[in-house]
PDB file of N, CA and C in Angstrom:
ATOM      1  N   MET C   6    -191.804 123.029 -22.175  1.00 46.00           N
ATOM      2  CA  MET C   6    -193.072 123.692 -21.876  1.00 46.00           C
ATOM      3  C   MET C   6    -193.114 123.997 -20.386  1.00 46.00           C
ATOM      4  N   ALA C   7    -192.892 125.205 -20.008  1.00 45.00           N
ATOM      5  CA  ALA C   7    -192.929 125.570 -18.593  1.00 45.00           C
ATOM      6  C   ALA C   7    -194.352 125.946 -18.201  1.00 45.00           C
ATOM      7  N   THR C   8    -194.820 125.364 -17.125  1.00 43.00           N
ATOM      8  CA  THR C   8    -196.150 125.685 -16.633  1.00 43.00           C
ATOM      9  C   THR C   8    -196.017 126.324 -15.268  1.00 43.00           C
ATOM     10  N   ARG C   9    -197.075 126.947 -14.813  1.00 47.00           N
ATOM     11  CA  ARG C   9    -197.072 127.558 -13.492  1.00 47.00           C
ATOM     12  C   ARG C   9    -197.914 126.701 -12.568  1.00 47.00           C
ATOM     13  N   VAL C  10    -197.277 125.863 -11.813  1.00 43.00           N
ATOM     14  CA  VAL C  10    -197.951 125.060 -10.809  1.00 43.00           C
ATOM     15  C   VAL C  10    -197.579 125.683  -9.485  1.00 43.00           C
ATOM     16  N   SER C  11    -198.513 126.375  -8.865  1.00 47.00           N
ATOM     17  CA  SER C  11    -198.188 127.166  -7.686  1.00 47.00           C
ATOM     18  C   SER C  11    -197.664 126.326  -6.541  1.00 47.00           C
ATOM     19  N   ALA C  12    -198.054 125.070  -6.461  1.00 47.00           N
ATOM     20  CA  ALA C  12    -197.636 124.221  -5.353  1.00 47.00           C
ATOM     21  C   ALA C  12    -196.239 123.646  -5.562  1.00 47.00           C
ATOM     22  N   SER C  13    -195.645 123.841  -6.696  1.00 44.00           N
ATOM     23  CA  SER C  13    -194.325 123.272  -6.935  1.00 44.00           C
ATOM     24  C   SER C  13    -193.380 124.322  -7.490  1.00 44.00           C
ATOM     25  N   ASP C  14    -192.115 124.046  -7.372  1.00 69.00           N
ATOM     26  CA  ASP C  14    -191.147 124.988  -7.905  1.00 69.00           C
ATOM     27  C   ASP C  14    -190.731 124.563  -9.310  1.00 69.00           C
ATOM     28  N   ALA C  15    -189.931 125.383  -9.942  1.00 84.00           N
ATOM     29  CA  ALA C  15    -189.535 125.145 -11.328  1.00 84.00           C
ATOM     30  C   ALA C  15    -188.798 123.823 -11.503  1.00 84.00           C
ATOM     31  N   ALA C  16    -187.995 123.424 -10.540  1.00 89.00           N
ATOM     32  CA  ALA C  16    -187.248 122.163 -10.658  1.00 89.00           C
ATOM     33  C   ALA C  16    -188.190 120.962 -10.709  1.00 89.00           C
ATOM     34  N   VAL C  17    -189.253 120.989  -9.917  1.00 92.00           N
ATOM     35  CA  VAL C  17    -190.221 119.894  -9.917  1.00 92.00           C
ATOM     36  C   VAL C  17    -190.955 119.864 -11.252  1.00 92.00           C
ATOM     37  N   GLU C  18    -191.327 121.021 -11.763  1.00 91.00           N
ATOM     38  CA  GLU C  18    -192.002 121.091 -13.050  1.00 91.00           C
ATOM     39  C   GLU C  18    -191.121 120.538 -14.162  1.00 91.00           C
ATOM     40  N   LEU C  19    -189.851 120.929 -14.148  1.00 94.00           N
ATOM     41  CA  LEU C  19    -188.927 120.436 -15.168  1.00 94.00           C
ATOM     42  C   LEU C  19    -188.746 118.927 -15.072  1.00 94.00           C
ATOM     43  N   ARG C  20    -188.678 118.416 -13.863  1.00 95.00           N
ATOM     44  CA  ARG C  20    -188.556 116.968 -13.679  1.00 95.00           C
ATOM     45  C   ARG C  20    -189.806 116.267 -14.199  1.00 95.00           C
ATOM     46  N   ALA C  21    -190.978 116.828 -13.926  1.00 95.00           N
ATOM     47  CA  ALA C  21    -192.225 116.247 -14.418  1.00 95.00           C
ATOM     48  C   ALA C  21    -192.247 116.236 -15.946  1.00 95.00           C
ATOM     49  N   GLU C  22    -191.861 117.338 -16.548  1.00 96.00           N
ATOM     50  CA  GLU C  22    -191.820 117.410 -18.006  1.00 96.00           C
ATOM     51  C   GLU C  22    -190.872 116.363 -18.580  1.00 96.00           C
ATOM     52  N   GLN C  23    -189.694 116.222 -17.970  1.00 97.00           N
ATOM     53  CA  GLN C  23    -188.717 115.259 -18.476  1.00 97.00           C
ATOM     54  C   GLN C  23    -189.215 113.830 -18.318  1.00 97.00           C
ATOM     55  N   LEU C  24    -189.844 113.525 -17.196  1.00 96.00           N
ATOM     56  CA  LEU C  24    -190.399 112.178 -17.008  1.00 96.00           C
ATOM     57  C   LEU C  24    -191.451 111.873 -18.066  1.00 96.00           C
ATOM     58  N   LEU C  25    -192.294 112.834 -18.376  1.00 96.00           N
ATOM     59  CA  LEU C  25    -193.298 112.623 -19.427  1.00 96.00           C
ATOM     60  C   LEU C  25    -192.625 112.352 -20.764  1.00 96.00           C
ATOM     61  N   ARG C  26    -191.600 113.128 -21.086  1.00 97.00           N
ATOM     62  CA  ARG C  26    -190.869 112.907 -22.341  1.00 97.00           C
ATOM     63  C   ARG C  26    -190.181 111.539 -22.348  1.00 97.00           C
ATOM     64  N   ASP C  27    -189.602 111.170 -21.212  1.00 96.00           N
ATOM     65  CA  ASP C  27    -188.891 109.895 -21.125  1.00 96.00           C
ATOM     66  C   ASP C  27    -189.788 108.697 -21.438  1.00 96.00           C
ATOM     67  N   VAL C  28    -191.057 108.802 -21.050  1.00 95.00           N
ATOM     68  CA  VAL C  28    -191.981 107.688 -21.304  1.00 95.00           C
ATOM     69  C   VAL C  28    -192.849 107.960 -22.531  1.00 95.00           C
ATOM     70  N   ARG C  29    -192.447 108.978 -23.286  1.00 95.00           N
ATOM     71  CA  ARG C  29    -193.083 109.318 -24.556  1.00 95.00           C
ATOM     72  C   ARG C  29    -194.564 109.679 -24.435  1.00 95.00           C
ATOM     73  N   LEU C  30    -194.888 110.376 -23.354  1.00 95.00           N
ATOM     74  CA  LEU C  30    -196.228 110.938 -23.209  1.00 95.00           C
ATOM     75  C   LEU C  30    -196.149 112.421 -23.558  1.00 95.00           C
ATOM     76  N   ARG C  31    -197.155 112.900 -24.227  1.00 95.00           N
ATOM     77  CA  ARG C  31    -197.191 114.301 -24.623  1.00 95.00           C
ATOM     78  C   ARG C  31    -197.178 115.186 -23.377  1.00 95.00           C
ATOM     79  N   VAL C  32    -196.394 116.239 -23.425  1.00 96.00           N
ATOM     80  CA  VAL C  32    -196.280 117.171 -22.305  1.00 96.00           C
ATOM     81  C   VAL C  32    -197.411 118.191 -22.424  1.00 96.00           C
ATOM     82  N   THR C  33    -198.370 118.100 -21.506  1.00 94.00           N
ATOM     83  CA  THR C  33    -199.475 119.054 -21.463  1.00 94.00           C
ATOM     84  C   THR C  33    -199.515 119.673 -20.075  1.00 94.00           C
ATOM     85  N   ARG C  34    -200.153 120.806 -19.974  1.00 92.00           N
ATOM     86  CA  ARG C  34    -200.225 121.499 -18.684  1.00 92.00           C
ATOM     87  C   ARG C  34    -200.877 120.623 -17.604  1.00 92.00           C
ATOM     88  N   PRO C  35    -202.026 119.976 -17.880  1.00 93.00           N
ATOM     89  CA  PRO C  35    -202.619 119.118 -16.845  1.00 93.00           C
ATOM     90  C   PRO C  35    -201.726 117.943 -16.449  1.00 93.00           C
ATOM     91  N   ARG C  36    -201.065 117.310 -17.417  1.00 94.00           N
ATOM     92  CA  ARG C  36    -200.187 116.177 -17.087  1.00 94.00           C
ATOM     93  C   ARG C  36    -199.012 116.620 -16.229  1.00 94.00           C
ATOM     94  N   VAL C  37    -198.414 117.753 -16.583  1.00 94.00           N
ATOM     95  CA  VAL C  37    -197.297 118.264 -15.784  1.00 94.00           C
ATOM     96  C   VAL C  37    -197.778 118.568 -14.369  1.00 94.00           C
ATOM     97  N   ALA C  38    -198.947 119.167 -14.244  1.00 93.00           N
ATOM     98  CA  ALA C  38    -199.470 119.524 -12.917  1.00 93.00           C
ATOM     99  C   ALA C  38    -199.721 118.275 -12.073  1.00 93.00           C
ATOM    100  N   VAL C  39    -200.348 117.255 -12.666  1.00 95.00           N
ATOM    101  CA  VAL C  39    -200.612 116.013 -11.927  1.00 95.00           C
ATOM    102  C   VAL C  39    -199.305 115.391 -11.474  1.00 95.00           C
ATOM    103  N   LEU C  40    -198.371 115.220 -12.386  1.00 96.00           N
ATOM    104  CA  LEU C  40    -197.114 114.563 -12.045  1.00 96.00           C
ATOM    105  C   LEU C  40    -196.296 115.403 -11.065  1.00 96.00           C
ATOM    106  N   ALA C  41    -196.315 116.718 -11.198  1.00 94.00           N
ATOM    107  CA  ALA C  41    -195.585 117.579 -10.262  1.00 94.00           C
ATOM    108  C   ALA C  41    -196.112 117.392  -8.847  1.00 94.00           C
ATOM    109  N   HIS C  42    -197.407 117.256  -8.695  1.00 94.00           N
ATOM    110  CA  HIS C  42    -197.974 117.057  -7.356  1.00 94.00           C
ATOM    111  C   HIS C  42    -197.600 115.684  -6.792  1.00 94.00           C
ATOM    112  N   VAL C  43    -197.539 114.684  -7.638  1.00 95.00           N
ATOM    113  CA  VAL C  43    -197.103 113.366  -7.160  1.00 95.00           C
ATOM    114  C   VAL C  43    -195.640 113.443  -6.747  1.00 95.00           C
ATOM    115  N   LEU C  44    -194.825 114.108  -7.530  1.00 94.00           N
ATOM    116  CA  LEU C  44    -193.408 114.266  -7.173  1.00 94.00           C
ATOM    117  C   LEU C  44    -193.254 115.003  -5.850  1.00 94.00           C
ATOM    118  N   GLU C  45    -194.021 116.062  -5.672  1.00 92.00           N
ATOM    119  CA  GLU C  45    -193.946 116.825  -4.428  1.00 92.00           C
ATOM    120  C   GLU C  45    -194.401 116.023  -3.224  1.00 92.00           C
ATOM    121  N   ALA C  46    -195.336 115.124  -3.443  1.00 93.00           N
ATOM    122  CA  ALA C  46    -195.908 114.350  -2.330  1.00 93.00           C
ATOM    123  C   ALA C  46    -194.906 113.368  -1.744  1.00 93.00           C
ATOM    124  N   GLY C  47    -193.873 113.030  -2.496  1.00 88.00           N
ATOM    125  CA  GLY C  47    -192.863 112.103  -1.987  1.00 88.00           C
ATOM    126  C   GLY C  47    -193.465 110.745  -1.678  1.00 88.00           C
ATOM    127  N   ASP C  48    -193.418 110.337  -0.414  1.00 87.00           N
ATOM    128  CA  ASP C  48    -193.929 109.028  -0.008  1.00 87.00           C
ATOM    129  C   ASP C  48    -195.435 109.028   0.251  1.00 87.00           C
ATOM    130  N   GLU C  49    -196.055 110.194   0.218  1.00 91.00           N
ATOM    131  CA  GLU C  49    -197.498 110.288   0.456  1.00 91.00           C
ATOM    132  C   GLU C  49    -198.254 109.695  -0.727  1.00 91.00           C
ATOM    133  N   HIS C  50    -199.292 108.938  -0.430  1.00 93.00           N
ATOM    134  CA  HIS C  50    -200.146 108.369  -1.461  1.00 93.00           C
ATOM    135  C   HIS C  50    -201.322 109.305  -1.694  1.00 93.00           C
ATOM    136  N   LEU C  51    -201.586 109.640  -2.961  1.00 95.00           N
ATOM    137  CA  LEU C  51    -202.655 110.570  -3.299  1.00 95.00           C
ATOM    138  C   LEU C  51    -203.699 109.891  -4.172  1.00 95.00           C
ATOM    139  N   SER C  52    -204.960 110.151  -3.881  1.00 95.00           N
ATOM    140  CA  SER C  52    -206.032 109.628  -4.725  1.00 95.00           C
ATOM    141  C   SER C  52    -206.198 110.542  -5.942  1.00 95.00           C
ATOM    142  N   ALA C  53    -206.908 110.050  -6.927  1.00 94.00           N
ATOM    143  CA  ALA C  53    -207.185 110.862  -8.108  1.00 94.00           C
ATOM    144  C   ALA C  53    -207.961 112.115  -7.718  1.00 94.00           C
ATOM    145  N   ASP C  54    -208.901 111.979  -6.795  1.00 94.00           N
ATOM    146  CA  ASP C  54    -209.670 113.144  -6.365  1.00 94.00           C
ATOM    147  C   ASP C  54    -208.800 114.176  -5.660  1.00 94.00           C
ATOM    148  N   GLU C  55    -207.857 113.723  -4.831  1.00 95.00           N
ATOM    149  CA  GLU C  55    -206.939 114.652  -4.166  1.00 95.00           C
ATOM    150  C   GLU C  55    -206.078 115.378  -5.199  1.00 95.00           C
ATOM    151  N   LEU C  56    -205.611 114.627  -6.194  1.00 95.00           N
ATOM    152  CA  LEU C  56    -204.805 115.251  -7.243  1.00 95.00           C
ATOM    153  C   LEU C  56    -205.624 116.255  -8.038  1.00 95.00           C
ATOM    154  N   LEU C  57    -206.867 115.909  -8.351  1.00 94.00           N
ATOM    155  CA  LEU C  57    -207.726 116.836  -9.082  1.00 94.00           C
ATOM    156  C   LEU C  57    -207.911 118.131  -8.291  1.00 94.00           C
ATOM    157  N   GLU C  58    -208.148 118.021  -6.990  1.00 94.00           N
ATOM    158  CA  GLU C  58    -208.300 119.216  -6.152  1.00 94.00           C
ATOM    159  C   GLU C  58    -207.041 120.078  -6.192  1.00 94.00           C
ATOM    160  N   ARG C  59    -205.891 119.451  -6.090  1.00 92.00           N
ATOM    161  CA  ARG C  59    -204.629 120.202  -6.082  1.00 92.00           C
ATOM    162  C   ARG C  59    -204.388 120.873  -7.430  1.00 92.00           C
ATOM    163  N   VAL C  60    -204.681 120.166  -8.496  1.00 92.00           N
ATOM    164  CA  VAL C  60    -204.497 120.723  -9.838  1.00 92.00           C
ATOM    165  C   VAL C  60    -205.451 121.898 -10.049  1.00 92.00           C
ATOM    166  N   GLU C  61    -206.697 121.745  -9.611  1.00 91.00           N
ATOM    167  CA  GLU C  61    -207.661 122.834  -9.752  1.00 91.00           C
ATOM    168  C   GLU C  61    -207.251 124.058  -8.930  1.00 91.00           C
ATOM    169  N   ARG C  62    -206.659 123.841  -7.744  1.00 90.00           N
ATOM    170  CA  ARG C  62    -206.181 124.968  -6.931  1.00 90.00           C
ATOM    171  C   ARG C  62    -205.093 125.747  -7.650  1.00 90.00           C
ATOM    172  N   ASP C  63    -204.361 125.051  -8.526  1.00 85.00           N
ATOM    173  CA  ASP C  63    -203.309 125.707  -9.311  1.00 85.00           C
ATOM    174  C   ASP C  63    -203.872 126.442 -10.516  1.00 85.00           C
ATOM    175  N   ASP C  64    -205.201 126.420 -10.643  1.00 79.00           N
ATOM    176  CA  ASP C  64    -205.884 127.083 -11.753  1.00 79.00           C
ATOM    177  C   ASP C  64    -205.523 126.450 -13.092  1.00 79.00           C
ATOM    178  N   VAL C  65    -205.328 125.135 -13.076  1.00 84.00           N
ATOM    179  CA  VAL C  65    -205.089 124.385 -14.301  1.00 84.00           C
ATOM    180  C   VAL C  65    -206.413 123.753 -14.691  1.00 84.00           C
ATOM    181  N   ASP C  66    -206.821 123.966 -15.933  1.00 86.00           N
ATOM    182  CA  ASP C  66    -208.085 123.433 -16.418  1.00 86.00           C
ATOM    183  C   ASP C  66    -207.913 121.957 -16.750  1.00 86.00           C
ATOM    184  N   ALA C  67    -208.337 121.097 -15.832  1.00 88.00           N
ATOM    185  CA  ALA C  67    -208.230 119.651 -16.035  1.00 88.00           C
ATOM    186  C   ALA C  67    -209.519 118.982 -15.573  1.00 88.00           C
ATOM    187  N   HIS C  68    -210.066 118.168 -16.415  1.00 91.00           N
ATOM    188  CA  HIS C  68    -211.263 117.425 -16.063  1.00 91.00           C
ATOM    189  C   HIS C  68    -210.873 116.167 -15.304  1.00 91.00           C
ATOM    190  N   ARG C  69    -211.814 115.622 -14.581  1.00 93.00           N
ATOM    191  CA  ARG C  69    -211.595 114.388 -13.829  1.00 93.00           C
ATOM    192  C   ARG C  69    -211.055 113.282 -14.755  1.00 93.00           C
ATOM    193  N   ALA C  70    -211.633 113.155 -15.936  1.00 95.00           N
ATOM    194  CA  ALA C  70    -211.192 112.126 -16.881  1.00 95.00           C
ATOM    195  C   ALA C  70    -209.737 112.319 -17.288  1.00 95.00           C
ATOM    196  N   THR C  71    -209.311 113.573 -17.422  1.00 93.00           N
ATOM    197  CA  THR C  71    -207.914 113.861 -17.772  1.00 93.00           C
ATOM    198  C   THR C  71    -206.980 113.374 -16.677  1.00 93.00           C
ATOM    199  N   VAL C  72    -207.345 113.617 -15.434  1.00 95.00           N
ATOM    200  CA  VAL C  72    -206.519 113.170 -14.312  1.00 95.00           C
ATOM    201  C   VAL C  72    -206.443 111.644 -14.301  1.00 95.00           C
ATOM    202  N   TYR C  73    -207.577 110.972 -14.452  1.00 95.00           N
ATOM    203  CA  TYR C  73    -207.578 109.508 -14.462  1.00 95.00           C
ATOM    204  C   TYR C  73    -206.763 108.954 -15.632  1.00 95.00           C
ATOM    205  N   ARG C  74    -206.910 109.530 -16.817  1.00 95.00           N
ATOM    206  CA  ARG C  74    -206.134 109.049 -17.975  1.00 95.00           C
ATOM    207  C   ARG C  74    -204.639 109.284 -17.757  1.00 95.00           C
ATOM    208  N   THR C  75    -204.290 110.415 -17.168  1.00 95.00           N
ATOM    209  CA  THR C  75    -202.883 110.697 -16.879  1.00 95.00           C
ATOM    210  C   THR C  75    -202.330 109.681 -15.894  1.00 95.00           C
ATOM    211  N   LEU C  76    -203.073 109.397 -14.842  1.00 96.00           N
ATOM    212  CA  LEU C  76    -202.625 108.413 -13.850  1.00 96.00           C
ATOM    213  C   LEU C  76    -202.504 107.024 -14.465  1.00 96.00           C
ATOM    214  N   GLU C  77    -203.456 106.645 -15.297  1.00 96.00           N
ATOM    215  CA  GLU C  77    -203.394 105.337 -15.962  1.00 96.00           C
ATOM    216  C   GLU C  77    -202.181 105.249 -16.881  1.00 96.00           C
ATOM    217  N   GLY C  78    -201.941 106.311 -17.659  1.00 95.00           N
ATOM    218  CA  GLY C  78    -200.803 106.313 -18.576  1.00 95.00           C
ATOM    219  C   GLY C  78    -199.469 106.259 -17.848  1.00 95.00           C
ATOM    220  N   LEU C  79    -199.353 107.021 -16.758  1.00 96.00           N
ATOM    221  CA  LEU C  79    -198.105 107.017 -15.991  1.00 96.00           C
ATOM    222  C   LEU C  79    -197.902 105.705 -15.250  1.00 96.00           C
ATOM    223  N   THR C  80    -198.983 105.066 -14.845  1.00 96.00           N
ATOM    224  CA  THR C  80    -198.879 103.752 -14.201  1.00 96.00           C
ATOM    225  C   THR C  80    -198.458 102.705 -15.233  1.00 96.00           C
ATOM    226  N   ALA C  81    -199.075 102.731 -16.396  1.00 96.00           N
ATOM    227  CA  ALA C  81    -198.728 101.785 -17.462  1.00 96.00           C
ATOM    228  C   ALA C  81    -197.277 101.958 -17.911  1.00 96.00           C
ATOM    229  N   ALA C  82    -196.783 103.196 -17.854  1.00 95.00           N
ATOM    230  CA  ALA C  82    -195.403 103.476 -18.269  1.00 95.00           C
ATOM    231  C   ALA C  82    -194.390 103.159 -17.174  1.00 95.00           C
ATOM    232  N   GLY C  83    -194.869 102.812 -15.981  1.00 95.00           N
ATOM    233  CA  GLY C  83    -193.970 102.458 -14.894  1.00 95.00           C
ATOM    234  C   GLY C  83    -193.484 103.625 -14.064  1.00 95.00           C
ATOM    235  N   VAL C  84    -194.025 104.816 -14.295  1.00 95.00           N
ATOM    236  CA  VAL C  84    -193.618 105.986 -13.528  1.00 95.00           C
ATOM    237  C   VAL C  84    -194.305 105.995 -12.165  1.00 95.00           C
ATOM    238  N   LEU C  85    -195.571 105.592 -12.144  1.00 96.00           N
ATOM    239  CA  LEU C  85    -196.350 105.553 -10.911  1.00 96.00           C
ATOM    240  C   LEU C  85    -196.749 104.132 -10.563  1.00 96.00           C
ATOM    241  N   SER C  86    -197.023 103.925  -9.300  1.00 95.00           N
ATOM    242  CA  SER C  86    -197.623 102.690  -8.802  1.00 95.00           C
ATOM    243  C   SER C  86    -198.885 103.087  -8.068  1.00 95.00           C
ATOM    244  N   HIS C  87    -199.773 102.134  -7.886  1.00 93.00           N
ATOM    245  CA  HIS C  87    -200.971 102.431  -7.120  1.00 93.00           C
ATOM    246  C   HIS C  87    -201.210 101.347  -6.089  1.00 93.00           C
ATOM    247  N   VAL C  88    -201.923 101.727  -5.063  1.00 93.00           N
ATOM    248  CA  VAL C  88    -202.322 100.785  -4.016  1.00 93.00           C
ATOM    249  C   VAL C  88    -203.820 100.944  -3.812  1.00 93.00           C
ATOM    250  N   HIS C  89    -204.456  99.853  -3.450  1.00 92.00           N
ATOM    251  CA  HIS C  89    -205.885  99.891  -3.168  1.00 92.00           C
ATOM    252  C   HIS C  89    -206.073 100.019  -1.667  1.00 92.00           C
ATOM    253  N   LEU C  90    -206.765 101.058  -1.276  1.00 86.00           N
ATOM    254  CA  LEU C  90    -207.020 101.329   0.125  1.00 86.00           C
ATOM    255  C   LEU C  90    -208.415 100.841   0.488  1.00 86.00           C
ATOM    256  N   ASP C  91    -208.739 100.948   1.751  1.00 82.00           N
ATOM    257  CA  ASP C  91    -210.085 100.559   2.172  1.00 82.00           C
ATOM    258  C   ASP C  91    -211.129 101.465   1.515  1.00 82.00           C
ATOM    259  N   ARG C  92    -212.341 101.051   1.534  1.00 82.00           N
ATOM    260  CA  ARG C  92    -213.471 101.750   0.924  1.00 82.00           C
ATOM    261  C   ARG C  92    -213.332 101.875  -0.581  1.00 82.00           C
ATOM    262  N   GLY C  93    -212.519 101.028  -1.204  1.00 83.00           N
ATOM    263  CA  GLY C  93    -212.406 101.005  -2.651  1.00 83.00           C
ATOM    264  C   GLY C  93    -211.589 102.126  -3.260  1.00 83.00           C
ATOM    265  N   LEU C  94    -210.883 102.888  -2.447  1.00 87.00           N
ATOM    266  CA  LEU C  94    -210.068 103.970  -2.968  1.00 87.00           C
ATOM    267  C   LEU C  94    -208.755 103.446  -3.520  1.00 87.00           C
ATOM    268  N   THR C  95    -208.274 104.103  -4.553  1.00 93.00           N
ATOM    269  CA  THR C  95    -206.977 103.806  -5.119  1.00 93.00           C
ATOM    270  C   THR C  95    -206.105 105.043  -4.927  1.00 93.00           C
ATOM    271  N   ALA C  96    -204.887 104.844  -4.488  1.00 94.00           N
ATOM    272  CA  ALA C  96    -203.964 105.958  -4.275  1.00 94.00           C
ATOM    273  C   ALA C  96    -202.705 105.710  -5.098  1.00 94.00           C
ATOM    274  N   TYR C  97    -202.085 106.786  -5.529  1.00 95.00           N
ATOM    275  CA  TYR C  97    -200.932 106.722  -6.430  1.00 95.00           C
ATOM    276  C   TYR C  97    -199.697 107.311  -5.761  1.00 95.00           C
ATOM    277  N   HIS C  98    -198.541 106.795  -6.169  1.00 94.00           N
ATOM    278  CA  HIS C  98    -197.247 107.287  -5.694  1.00 94.00           C
ATOM    279  C   HIS C  98    -196.212 106.951  -6.743  1.00 94.00           C
ATOM    280  N   LEU C  99    -195.029 107.523  -6.617  1.00 94.00           N
ATOM    281  CA  LEU C  99    -193.955 107.223  -7.572  1.00 94.00           C
ATOM    282  C   LEU C  99    -193.578 105.752  -7.476  1.00 94.00           C
ATOM    283  N   ALA C 100    -193.332 105.171  -8.615  1.00 94.00           N
ATOM    284  CA  ALA C 100    -192.909 103.771  -8.640  1.00 94.00           C
ATOM    285  C   ALA C 100    -191.493 103.678  -8.085  1.00 94.00           C
ATOM    286  N   PRO C 101    -191.202 102.581  -7.413  1.00 89.00           N
ATOM    287  CA  PRO C 101    -189.845 102.418  -6.859  1.00 89.00           C
ATOM    288  C   PRO C 101    -188.799 102.259  -7.954  1.00 89.00           C
TER     289      PRO C 101
END
C-alpha cells in the first residue's frame, strides 16, 4: 500500500509499511504516515501532538485517537519507545 507522505520519500514509506507488517499491524494510511515521520525524525523525540500536526500537513485524515492508538500499538510491539518529559509530555522514538 503506497501512500503519499509529503515529508518522506518512498523508501521511508516502504520501510514503515514493512515494519507494520512485521509486527502484524494492519497497514493503513494514517499508521504509515505516523511511523514514516518517526523514522524520518531519527534521534528526535516527537510527541503525539507533533506527529498529528505532521500527519495533518501531509493531508492524511487521522484523528488524535488514531495517532495515540498507533503509538500505543507500535510501543507495545517494540517498534517504538517513549520517554516522559517535563510538564507531563510523552515523546516517542524508534526503539533501540
